Amino acid sequence: MEAGPGGVTEDILEELQRYVGFSASDGEALRELHPIACAHFERIADVFYRRILEHPGARKALEGGESQVGHLKVTLQDWMGSLLLGPWDAAWFERRCRIGRVHVRIHLPQHYMFGAMNLLRQELTAVMEEALRDDSARAARLGRALGKILDLELAIMLHTYREDLLAQAARAERLATFGQLVGSIGHELRNPLGVIETSLFILKGRLAATEDARVAKHLDRIGEQVGVANHIITSLLDMIRSRPLVRAPLRLTEVWTSARKAVAPPPHVRVREEGLEALPPLEGDAVQLRQVFVNLLQNAVQALGEREGEVRLTADVPEEAGARRVRLVLEDSGPGLDPAIRARVFEPLMTTKARGLGLGLALVRRILERHGGGIAYAPSGAGPGGARFVVELPLTLEPS
């Protein structure tokens, strides 16, 4: 193994490598196999996706359907290249984990993973055996290495698939419990707040005859706080409601521009964007995706406080194995998040602000997941501290 950075990722990778018996000599054997197999990658990719398109269940799970197969054939060839060339380090592990996460997001049943890996195993083994039919010892050595790396690939995908599926189920259960509580409390609080608003209206009408400025001031304050309470209840109810998506073609640059105007960052905060104009169109709910941008941008601006700083949004379409997706990275030059709360930052009621419910990022994740996308937090690459949120959305329309 070629070592990656320390931490949980490396521990899991080393454990899985030990489980399948993958060693440095296997890595050397795989690099030896690459020049033999690489000339067949294009044909194998054709066979792979022809088999998928012939199967209705697998074809249905394929994002973008047949229109995306040309792109996916290229990414599969890249995947086979890194399968045999490595390096099989932490960065490689993370790339493979993303494939498992995509499978969870598109609800791909696990048995398709086994079938896909078995097809690749058969094709690559056949190529190797044909090329080395006069050298059985070498064929056996390279075949063992190929078997181990494919077992390792499958183990990583299944490990990630299981982790993400369990996490998704746990979030759904917590949200259901949270929703029952919020729904009940929201209903019970609406009634007394309605009584207060009615009484306040009557009192203000009678106050007009007395013109007592001090009483008027306190009544206004009561009205403001009733408004705050109503806003809190509305935010909580919005979190648990499953508002239907109004899907339509959209361009993210227009959605971002609208969100930026709504937030109106102060003069000491510079906001920059890169790559949005070049993105192909998506299909989604522009109103709900605008809320995603508003919440993320508001959080970034609030994190900077009174200090001068920058918020930057970058966008691209990464060339990676799996479904074709748009990637958006929003980062700021603020203090970032404490490591102790990073794992829970997208949970309802989790907040670091003195005032606030901690629903903004939970709602962001909910909206993105309903669009078939996702969001993750990472420390900013723009210097010490800083927050960095990575958003992914599927491409469901052909570029215009």
Tab-separated table of C-alpha atoms in Angstrom:
chain	number	residue	atom	x	y	z
A	1	MET	CA	0.000	0.000	0.000
A	2	GLU	CA	1.104	3.549	-0.666
A	3	ALA	CA	0.325	5.415	2.504
A	4	GLY	CA	-2.146	8.242	2.653
A	5	PRO	CA	-2.749	10.785	5.402
A	6	GLY	CA	-3.480	9.438	8.858
A	7	GLY	CA	-6.916	9.149	10.404
A	8	VAL	CA	-10.069	7.083	10.176
A	9	THR	CA	-9.904	6.784	6.374
A	10	GLU	CA	-6.446	5.192	6.495
A	11	ASP	CA	-7.489	2.858	9.332
A	12	ILE	CA	-10.483	1.559	7.343
A	13	LEU	CA	-8.455	1.216	4.149
A	14	GLU	CA	-5.673	-0.713	5.887
A	15	GLU	CA	-8.240	-2.980	7.571
A	16	LEU	CA	-9.905	-3.769	4.240
A	17	GLN	CA	-6.533	-4.346	2.552
A	18	ARG	CA	-5.573	-6.798	5.277
A	19	TYR	CA	-8.934	-8.533	4.907
A	20	VAL	CA	-8.419	-9.223	1.192
A	21	GLY	CA	-4.655	-9.749	1.567
A	22	PHE	CA	-3.641	-6.876	-0.712
A	23	SER	CA	0.112	-6.133	-0.540
A	24	ALA	CA	2.803	-4.088	-2.277
A	25	SER	CA	3.636	-7.069	-4.529
A	26	ASP	CA	-0.001	-7.121	-5.674
A	27	GLY	CA	0.333	-3.455	-6.600
A	28	GLU	CA	3.383	-4.263	-8.714
A	29	ALA	CA	1.469	-7.077	-10.432
A	30	LEU	CA	-1.439	-4.765	-11.249
A	31	ARG	CA	0.883	-2.187	-12.836
A	32	GLU	CA	2.348	-5.046	-14.851
A	33	LEU	CA	-1.176	-5.962	-16.012
A	34	HIS	CA	-2.090	-2.418	-17.093
A	35	PRO	CA	-0.307	-2.329	-20.484
A	36	ILE	CA	-1.881	-5.693	-21.312
A	37	ALA	CA	-5.431	-4.625	-20.414
A	38	CYS	CA	-5.596	-0.920	-21.299
A	39	ALA	CA	-6.132	-1.508	-25.025
A	40	HIS	CA	-9.385	-3.328	-24.126
A	41	PHE	CA	-10.837	-0.690	-21.760
A	42	GLU	CA	-13.054	0.910	-24.416
A	43	ARG	CA	-14.518	-2.431	-25.501
A	44	ILE	CA	-15.123	-3.488	-21.883
A	45	ALA	CA	-16.904	-0.194	-21.175
A	46	ASP	CA	-19.132	-0.809	-24.216
A	47	VAL	CA	-20.003	-4.296	-22.943
A	48	PHE	CA	-20.606	-2.970	-19.409
A	49	TYR	CA	-23.111	-0.287	-20.369
A	50	ARG	CA	-24.784	-2.383	-23.042
A	51	ARG	CA	-25.558	-4.892	-20.291
A	52	ILE	CA	-26.954	-2.131	-18.055
A	53	LEU	CA	-29.191	-0.739	-20.785
A	54	GLU	CA	-30.553	-4.226	-21.454
A	55	HIS	CA	-31.736	-4.517	-17.831
A	56	PRO	CA	-34.811	-2.343	-17.018
A	57	GLY	CA	-34.057	-2.077	-13.286
A	58	ALA	CA	-30.421	-1.078	-13.732
A	59	ARG	CA	-31.278	1.259	-16.600
A	60	LYS	CA	-33.889	3.041	-14.445
A	61	ALA	CA	-31.316	3.712	-11.701
A	62	LEU	CA	-28.869	5.210	-14.190
A	63	GLU	CA	-29.053	9.009	-13.783
A	64	GLY	CA	-29.729	10.728	-17.066
A	65	GLY	CA	-30.571	7.395	-18.722
A	66	GLU	CA	-29.048	6.467	-22.045
A	67	SER	CA	-28.116	10.093	-22.791
A	68	GLN	CA	-25.324	9.971	-20.189
A	69	VAL	CA	-23.807	6.630	-21.250
A	70	GLY	CA	-21.188	8.205	-23.534
A	71	HIS	CA	-19.775	10.202	-20.644
A	72	LEU	CA	-19.993	7.283	-18.221
A	73	LYS	CA	-18.056	5.005	-20.576
A	74	VAL	CA	-15.156	7.447	-20.408
A	75	THR	CA	-15.278	7.591	-16.611
A	76	LEU	CA	-15.381	3.776	-16.430
A	77	GLN	CA	-12.213	3.622	-18.557
A	78	ASP	CA	-10.567	6.083	-16.155
A	79	TRP	CA	-11.763	3.920	-13.259
A	80	MET	CA	-10.148	0.809	-14.780
A	81	GLY	CA	-6.930	2.771	-15.292
A	82	SER	CA	-6.722	3.795	-11.630
A	83	LEU	CA	-7.776	0.260	-10.633
A	84	LEU	CA	-4.547	-1.109	-12.139
A	85	LEU	CA	-2.177	1.839	-11.704
A	86	GLY	CA	-3.094	3.118	-8.236
A	87	PRO	CA	-1.851	4.638	-6.055
A	88	TRP	CA	-4.147	2.766	-3.678
A	89	ASP	CA	-3.986	5.425	-0.978
A	90	ALA	CA	-6.420	7.519	1.073
A	91	ALA	CA	-7.287	9.778	-1.873
A	92	TRP	CA	-8.101	6.722	-4.014
A	93	PHE	CA	-10.215	5.358	-1.137
A	94	GLU	CA	-12.209	8.601	-0.918
A	95	ARG	CA	-12.873	8.577	-4.667
A	96	ARG	CA	-14.179	5.018	-4.412
A	97	CYS	CA	-16.341	5.940	-1.412
A	98	ARG	CA	-18.059	8.614	-3.487
A	99	ILE	CA	-19.225	5.884	-5.871
A	100	GLY	CA	-20.951	4.087	-2.987
A	101	ARG	CA	-22.603	7.346	-1.911
A	102	VAL	CA	-23.907	7.929	-5.426
A	103	HIS	CA	-25.439	4.440	-5.352
A	104	VAL	CA	-27.313	5.330	-2.149
A	105	ARG	CA	-28.545	8.631	-3.581
A	106	ILE	CA	-29.930	7.017	-6.756
A	107	HIS	CA	-31.368	4.070	-4.772
A	108	LEU	CA	-29.354	1.462	-6.675
A	109	PRO	CA	-29.929	-1.996	-5.138
A	110	GLN	CA	-26.740	-3.627	-3.862
A	111	HIS	CA	-27.043	-6.712	-6.057
A	112	TYR	CA	-26.328	-4.519	-9.089
A	113	MET	CA	-22.912	-3.723	-7.597
A	114	PHE	CA	-22.077	-7.417	-7.376
A	115	GLY	CA	-23.259	-8.020	-10.920
A	116	ALA	CA	-21.277	-5.050	-12.280
A	117	MET	CA	-18.088	-6.073	-10.480
A	118	ASN	CA	-18.470	-9.663	-11.644
A	119	LEU	CA	-18.788	-8.527	-15.275
A	120	LEU	CA	-15.599	-6.466	-14.992
A	121	ARG	CA	-13.851	-9.395	-13.321
A	122	GLN	CA	-14.812	-11.731	-16.172
A	123	GLU	CA	-13.784	-9.317	-18.929
A	124	LEU	CA	-10.416	-8.334	-17.401
A	125	THR	CA	-9.612	-11.946	-16.510
A	126	ALA	CA	-10.402	-13.093	-20.061
A	127	VAL	CA	-8.094	-10.415	-21.510
A	128	MET	CA	-5.275	-11.408	-19.163
A	129	GLU	CA	-5.626	-15.146	-19.769
A	130	GLU	CA	-5.682	-14.696	-23.541
A	131	ALA	CA	-2.551	-12.513	-23.484
A	132	LEU	CA	-0.670	-14.842	-21.103
A	133	ARG	CA	-1.894	-18.256	-22.258
A	134	ASP	CA	1.739	-19.353	-22.774
A	135	ASP	CA	2.849	-18.155	-19.319
A	136	SER	CA	0.557	-19.780	-16.777
A	137	ALA	CA	2.665	-18.819	-13.751
A	138	ARG	CA	2.582	-15.134	-14.646
A	139	ALA	CA	-1.135	-15.337	-15.439
A	140	ALA	CA	-1.807	-16.894	-12.044
A	141	ARG	CA	0.213	-14.185	-10.229
A	142	LEU	CA	-1.506	-11.311	-12.056
A	143	GLY	CA	-4.886	-13.021	-11.697
A	144	ARG	CA	-4.517	-13.215	-7.907
A	145	ALA	CA	-3.687	-9.490	-7.747
A	146	LEU	CA	-6.642	-8.638	-9.982
A	147	GLY	CA	-8.988	-10.686	-7.802
A	148	LYS	CA	-7.772	-8.925	-4.650
A	149	ILE	CA	-8.133	-5.389	-6.012
A	150	LEU	CA	-11.644	-6.106	-7.324
A	151	ASP	CA	-12.578	-7.600	-3.941
A	152	LEU	CA	-11.165	-4.477	-2.298
A	153	GLU	CA	-13.128	-2.211	-4.648
A	154	LEU	CA	-16.350	-4.048	-3.856
A	155	ALA	CA	-15.623	-4.023	-0.108
A	156	ILE	CA	-15.119	-0.229	-0.158
A	157	MET	CA	-18.333	0.375	-2.106
A	158	LEU	CA	-20.354	-1.877	0.195
A	159	HIS	CA	-18.785	-0.348	3.316
A	160	THR	CA	-19.700	3.150	2.154
A	161	TYR	CA	-23.117	2.062	0.914
A	162	ARG	CA	-23.926	0.539	4.293
A	163	GLU	CA	-22.651	3.561	6.254
A	164	ASP	CA	-24.572	6.051	4.141
A	165	LEU	CA	-27.742	3.957	4.118
A	166	LEU	CA	-27.679	3.571	7.918
A	167	ALA	CA	-26.988	7.299	8.343
A	168	GLN	CA	-29.849	8.140	5.983
A	169	ALA	CA	-32.227	5.861	7.902
A	170	ALA	CA	-31.133	7.336	11.249
A	171	ARG	CA	-31.691	10.883	9.939
A	172	ALA	CA	-35.137	9.937	8.662
A	173	GLU	CA	-36.062	8.452	12.047
A	174	ARG	CA	-34.809	11.517	13.940
A	175	LEU	CA	-36.632	13.812	11.536
A	176	ALA	CA	-39.877	11.846	11.950
A	177	THR	CA	-39.661	12.142	15.744
A	178	PHE	CA	-38.719	15.801	15.451
A	179	GLY	CA	-41.630	16.349	13.052
A	180	GLN	CA	-44.195	14.803	15.387
A	181	LEU	CA	-43.002	16.999	18.247
A	182	VAL	CA	-42.854	20.174	16.148
A	183	GLY	CA	-46.254	19.550	14.572
A	184	SER	CA	-47.884	19.149	17.963
A	185	ILE	CA	-46.133	22.123	19.584
A	186	GLY	CA	-46.677	24.336	16.541
A	187	HIS	CA	-50.421	23.691	16.591
A	188	GLU	CA	-50.665	24.320	20.335
A	189	LEU	CA	-48.686	27.581	20.146
A	190	ARG	CA	-50.571	29.010	17.164
A	191	ASN	CA	-53.764	29.269	19.194
A	192	PRO	CA	-52.448	31.399	22.101
A	193	LEU	CA	-50.418	33.534	19.697
A	194	GLY	CA	-53.583	34.165	17.697
A	195	VAL	CA	-55.386	35.281	20.874
A	196	ILE	CA	-52.493	37.602	21.746
A	197	GLU	CA	-52.534	39.139	18.246
A	198	THR	CA	-56.297	39.748	18.430
A	199	SER	CA	-56.076	41.312	21.891
A	200	LEU	CA	-53.134	43.421	20.768
A	201	PHE	CA	-55.146	44.751	17.840
A	202	ILE	CA	-58.012	45.727	20.153
A	203	LEU	CA	-55.661	47.394	22.656
A	204	LYS	CA	-53.960	49.431	19.951
A	205	GLY	CA	-57.350	50.671	18.788
A	206	ARG	CA	-58.265	51.839	22.270
A	207	LEU	CA	-54.816	53.323	22.836
A	208	ALA	CA	-55.322	55.763	19.959
A	209	ALA	CA	-57.696	57.759	22.160
A	210	THR	CA	-55.198	58.066	25.039
A	211	GLU	CA	-52.035	58.699	22.992
A	212	ASP	CA	-49.819	57.261	25.758
A	213	ALA	CA	-46.385	56.929	24.071
A	214	ARG	CA	-44.957	54.571	26.683
A	215	VAL	CA	-47.857	52.127	26.412
A	216	ALA	CA	-47.673	52.314	22.588
A	217	LYS	CA	-43.957	51.448	22.733
A	218	HIS	CA	-44.582	48.348	24.845
A	219	LEU	CA	-47.465	47.207	22.661
A	220	ASP	CA	-45.211	47.522	19.614
A	221	ARG	CA	-42.588	45.401	21.345
A	222	ILE	CA	-45.208	42.760	22.137
A	223	GLY	CA	-46.244	42.770	18.476
A	224	GLU	CA	-42.645	42.363	17.323
A	225	GLN	CA	-42.054	39.402	19.633
A	226	VAL	CA	-45.290	37.745	18.549
A	227	GLY	CA	-43.973	38.078	14.990
A	228	VAL	CA	-40.685	36.470	16.044
A	229	ALA	CA	-42.535	33.583	17.676
A	230	ASN	CA	-44.674	33.061	14.580
A	231	HIS	CA	-41.557	33.078	12.390
A	232	ILE	CA	-39.942	30.408	14.592
A	233	ILE	CA	-43.013	28.199	14.344
A	234	THR	CA	-43.170	28.668	10.569
A	235	SER	CA	-39.468	27.765	10.240
A	236	LEU	CA	-39.974	24.626	12.305
A	237	LEU	CA	-43.009	23.576	10.281
A	238	ASP	CA	-41.184	24.270	6.993
A	239	MET	CA	-38.459	21.912	8.160
A	240	ILE	CA	-40.839	18.967	8.524
A	241	ARG	CA	-43.128	19.636	5.572
A	242	SER	CA	-42.416	17.826	2.332
A	243	ARG	CA	-43.281	20.586	-0.072
A	244	PRO	CA	-43.519	19.073	-3.565
A	245	LEU	CA	-40.720	20.041	-5.926
A	246	VAL	CA	-41.831	22.220	-8.813
A	247	ARG	CA	-39.355	20.875	-11.357
A	248	ALA	CA	-38.431	23.003	-14.341
A	249	PRO	CA	-35.306	23.744	-16.396
A	250	LEU	CA	-33.069	26.251	-14.614
A	251	ARG	CA	-29.605	27.756	-14.617
A	252	LEU	CA	-27.782	27.926	-11.312
A	253	THR	CA	-26.158	31.265	-12.147
A	254	GLU	CA	-29.630	32.871	-12.133
A	255	VAL	CA	-30.609	31.138	-8.877
A	256	TRP	CA	-27.355	32.278	-7.227
A	257	THR	CA	-27.795	35.869	-8.431
A	258	SER	CA	-31.294	35.985	-6.932
A	259	ALA	CA	-30.031	34.596	-3.600
A	260	ARG	CA	-27.144	37.062	-3.503
A	261	LYS	CA	-29.566	39.985	-3.938
A	262	ALA	CA	-31.758	38.629	-1.132
A	263	VAL	CA	-28.843	38.399	1.324
A	264	ALA	CA	-27.242	41.733	0.286
A	265	PRO	CA	-23.787	41.123	1.862
A	266	PRO	CA	-22.293	44.163	3.665
A	267	PRO	CA	-19.498	46.194	1.986
A	268	HIS	CA	-16.717	44.590	4.060
A	269	VAL	CA	-17.594	41.108	2.709
A	270	ARG	CA	-16.413	40.364	-0.830
A	271	VAL	CA	-18.467	37.758	-2.677
A	272	ARG	CA	-17.017	36.079	-5.769
A	273	GLU	CA	-18.239	33.301	-8.022
A	274	GLU	CA	-16.430	31.208	-10.621
A	275	GLY	CA	-17.675	28.672	-13.138
A	276	LEU	CA	-21.425	29.227	-12.778
A	277	GLU	CA	-21.895	30.669	-16.257
A	278	ALA	CA	-20.275	27.604	-17.838
A	279	LEU	CA	-22.553	25.081	-16.116
A	280	PRO	CA	-25.076	23.183	-18.223
A	281	PRO	CA	-28.773	23.528	-17.307
A	282	LEU	CA	-30.359	21.515	-14.512
A	283	GLU	CA	-33.902	20.513	-13.718
A	284	GLY	CA	-35.192	21.387	-10.271
A	285	ASP	CA	-37.200	23.695	-8.052
A	286	ALA	CA	-35.656	27.156	-8.454
A	287	VAL	CA	-37.421	28.548	-5.362
A	288	GLN	CA	-36.159	25.801	-3.053
A	289	LEU	CA	-32.640	25.832	-4.540
A	290	ARG	CA	-32.579	29.604	-4.045
A	291	GLN	CA	-33.272	28.914	-0.347
A	292	VAL	CA	-30.212	26.628	-0.309
A	293	PHE	CA	-28.005	29.462	-1.596
A	294	VAL	CA	-29.598	32.033	0.727
A	295	ASN	CA	-28.992	29.883	3.823
A	296	LEU	CA	-25.391	29.050	2.891
A	297	LEU	CA	-24.538	32.646	1.973
A	298	GLN	CA	-26.172	34.050	5.120
A	299	ASN	CA	-24.194	31.607	7.269
A	300	ALA	CA	-20.930	32.597	5.556
A	301	VAL	CA	-21.606	36.341	5.949
A	302	GLN	CA	-22.596	35.899	9.611
A	303	ALA	CA	-19.465	33.817	10.259
A	304	LEU	CA	-17.311	36.743	9.125
A	305	GLY	CA	-19.070	39.137	11.492
A	306	GLU	CA	-17.528	42.601	11.420
A	307	ARG	CA	-14.174	41.465	10.049
A	308	GLU	CA	-13.210	41.954	6.424
A	309	GLY	CA	-13.325	38.751	4.469
A	310	GLU	CA	-14.367	36.848	1.383
A	311	VAL	CA	-17.025	34.355	0.378
A	312	ARG	CA	-16.321	32.419	-2.806
A	313	LEU	CA	-18.515	30.058	-4.818
A	314	THR	CA	-16.858	27.822	-7.413
A	315	ALA	CA	-18.702	25.460	-9.726
A	316	ASP	CA	-17.702	22.662	-12.077
A	317	VAL	CA	-18.713	19.271	-13.452
A	318	PRO	CA	-16.083	16.862	-12.048
A	319	GLU	CA	-14.937	14.007	-14.258
A	320	GLU	CA	-15.392	11.135	-11.827
A	321	ALA	CA	-16.823	7.641	-11.929
A	322	GLY	CA	-20.526	7.399	-11.258
A	323	ALA	CA	-23.338	9.705	-12.220
A	324	ARG	CA	-22.580	13.026	-13.915
A	325	ARG	CA	-23.087	15.779	-11.372
A	326	VAL	CA	-22.562	19.481	-10.775
A	327	ARG	CA	-20.268	20.340	-7.875
A	328	LEU	CA	-20.545	23.693	-6.066
A	329	VAL	CA	-18.043	24.703	-3.394
A	330	LEU	CA	-18.870	27.642	-1.122
A	331	GLU	CA	-16.114	28.724	1.236
A	332	ASP	CA	-15.455	31.695	3.472
A	333	SER	CA	-12.455	33.171	5.262
A	334	GLY	CA	-14.139	33.107	8.665
A	335	PRO	CA	-13.186	31.042	11.734
A	336	GLY	CA	-14.663	27.773	10.452
A	337	LEU	CA	-16.467	25.179	12.545
A	338	ASP	CA	-15.230	23.530	15.708
A	339	PRO	CA	-14.251	19.908	14.928
A	340	ALA	CA	-16.503	18.732	17.759
A	341	ILE	CA	-19.677	19.853	15.966
A	342	ARG	CA	-18.759	19.192	12.318
A	343	ALA	CA	-20.312	15.737	12.322
A	344	ARG	CA	-23.638	17.181	13.537
A	345	VAL	CA	-23.720	20.441	11.604
A	346	PHE	CA	-26.608	19.325	9.354
A	347	GLU	CA	-28.823	18.099	12.206
A	348	PRO	CA	-31.918	20.108	13.192
A	349	LEU	CA	-31.441	22.440	16.177
A	350	MET	CA	-27.622	22.318	15.879
A	351	THR	CA	-26.286	25.890	15.910
A	352	THR	CA	-23.232	27.864	17.039
A	353	LYS	CA	-25.055	31.203	16.954
A	354	ALA	CA	-26.194	33.066	20.063
A	355	ARG	CA	-29.586	33.422	18.388
A	356	GLY	CA	-31.035	30.978	15.927
A	357	LEU	CA	-32.720	27.605	15.753
A	358	GLY	CA	-30.093	25.711	13.798
A	359	LEU	CA	-32.519	24.789	11.040
A	360	GLY	CA	-30.781	26.469	8.082
A	361	LEU	CA	-28.285	23.725	7.190
A	362	ALA	CA	-30.730	20.944	8.054
A	363	LEU	CA	-33.171	22.463	5.560
A	364	VAL	CA	-30.376	22.849	2.984
A	365	ARG	CA	-29.538	19.159	3.180
A	366	ARG	CA	-33.210	18.177	3.021
A	367	ILE	CA	-33.788	20.244	-0.140
A	368	LEU	CA	-30.647	18.929	-1.835
A	369	GLU	CA	-31.405	15.296	-1.013
A	370	ARG	CA	-34.917	15.686	-2.426
A	371	HIS	CA	-33.248	16.875	-5.636
A	372	GLY	CA	-31.053	13.755	-5.646
A	373	GLY	CA	-28.003	15.700	-4.458
A	374	GLY	CA	-26.119	16.191	-1.214
A	375	ILE	CA	-23.881	18.437	0.861
A	376	ALA	CA	-20.744	17.899	2.962
A	377	TYR	CA	-18.609	20.109	5.179
A	378	ALA	CA	-14.831	20.399	4.933
A	379	PRO	CA	-12.306	22.897	6.337
A	380	SER	CA	-11.579	25.736	3.936
A	381	GLY	CA	-8.635	25.479	1.581
A	382	ALA	CA	-8.378	29.274	1.492
A	383	GLY	CA	-6.072	29.581	4.465
A	384	PRO	CA	-6.284	29.011	8.236
A	385	GLY	CA	-9.792	28.441	9.515
A	386	GLY	CA	-12.706	29.041	7.235
A	387	ALA	CA	-15.698	26.900	6.364
A	388	ARG	CA	-16.141	24.991	3.122
A	389	PHE	CA	-19.389	23.403	1.987
A	390	VAL	CA	-19.415	21.072	-1.017
A	391	VAL	CA	-22.785	20.758	-2.761
A	392	GLU	CA	-23.598	18.200	-5.457
A	393	LEU	CA	-26.613	18.146	-7.777
A	394	PRO	CA	-27.410	15.718	-10.603
A	395	LEU	CA	-27.386	16.796	-14.212
A	396	THR	CA	-30.736	15.728	-15.616
A	397	LEU	CA	-30.842	17.790	-18.793
A	398	GLU	CA	-28.678	17.700	-21.872
A	399	PRO	CA	-26.423	20.755	-22.250
A	400	SER	CA	-27.974	23.384	-24.500
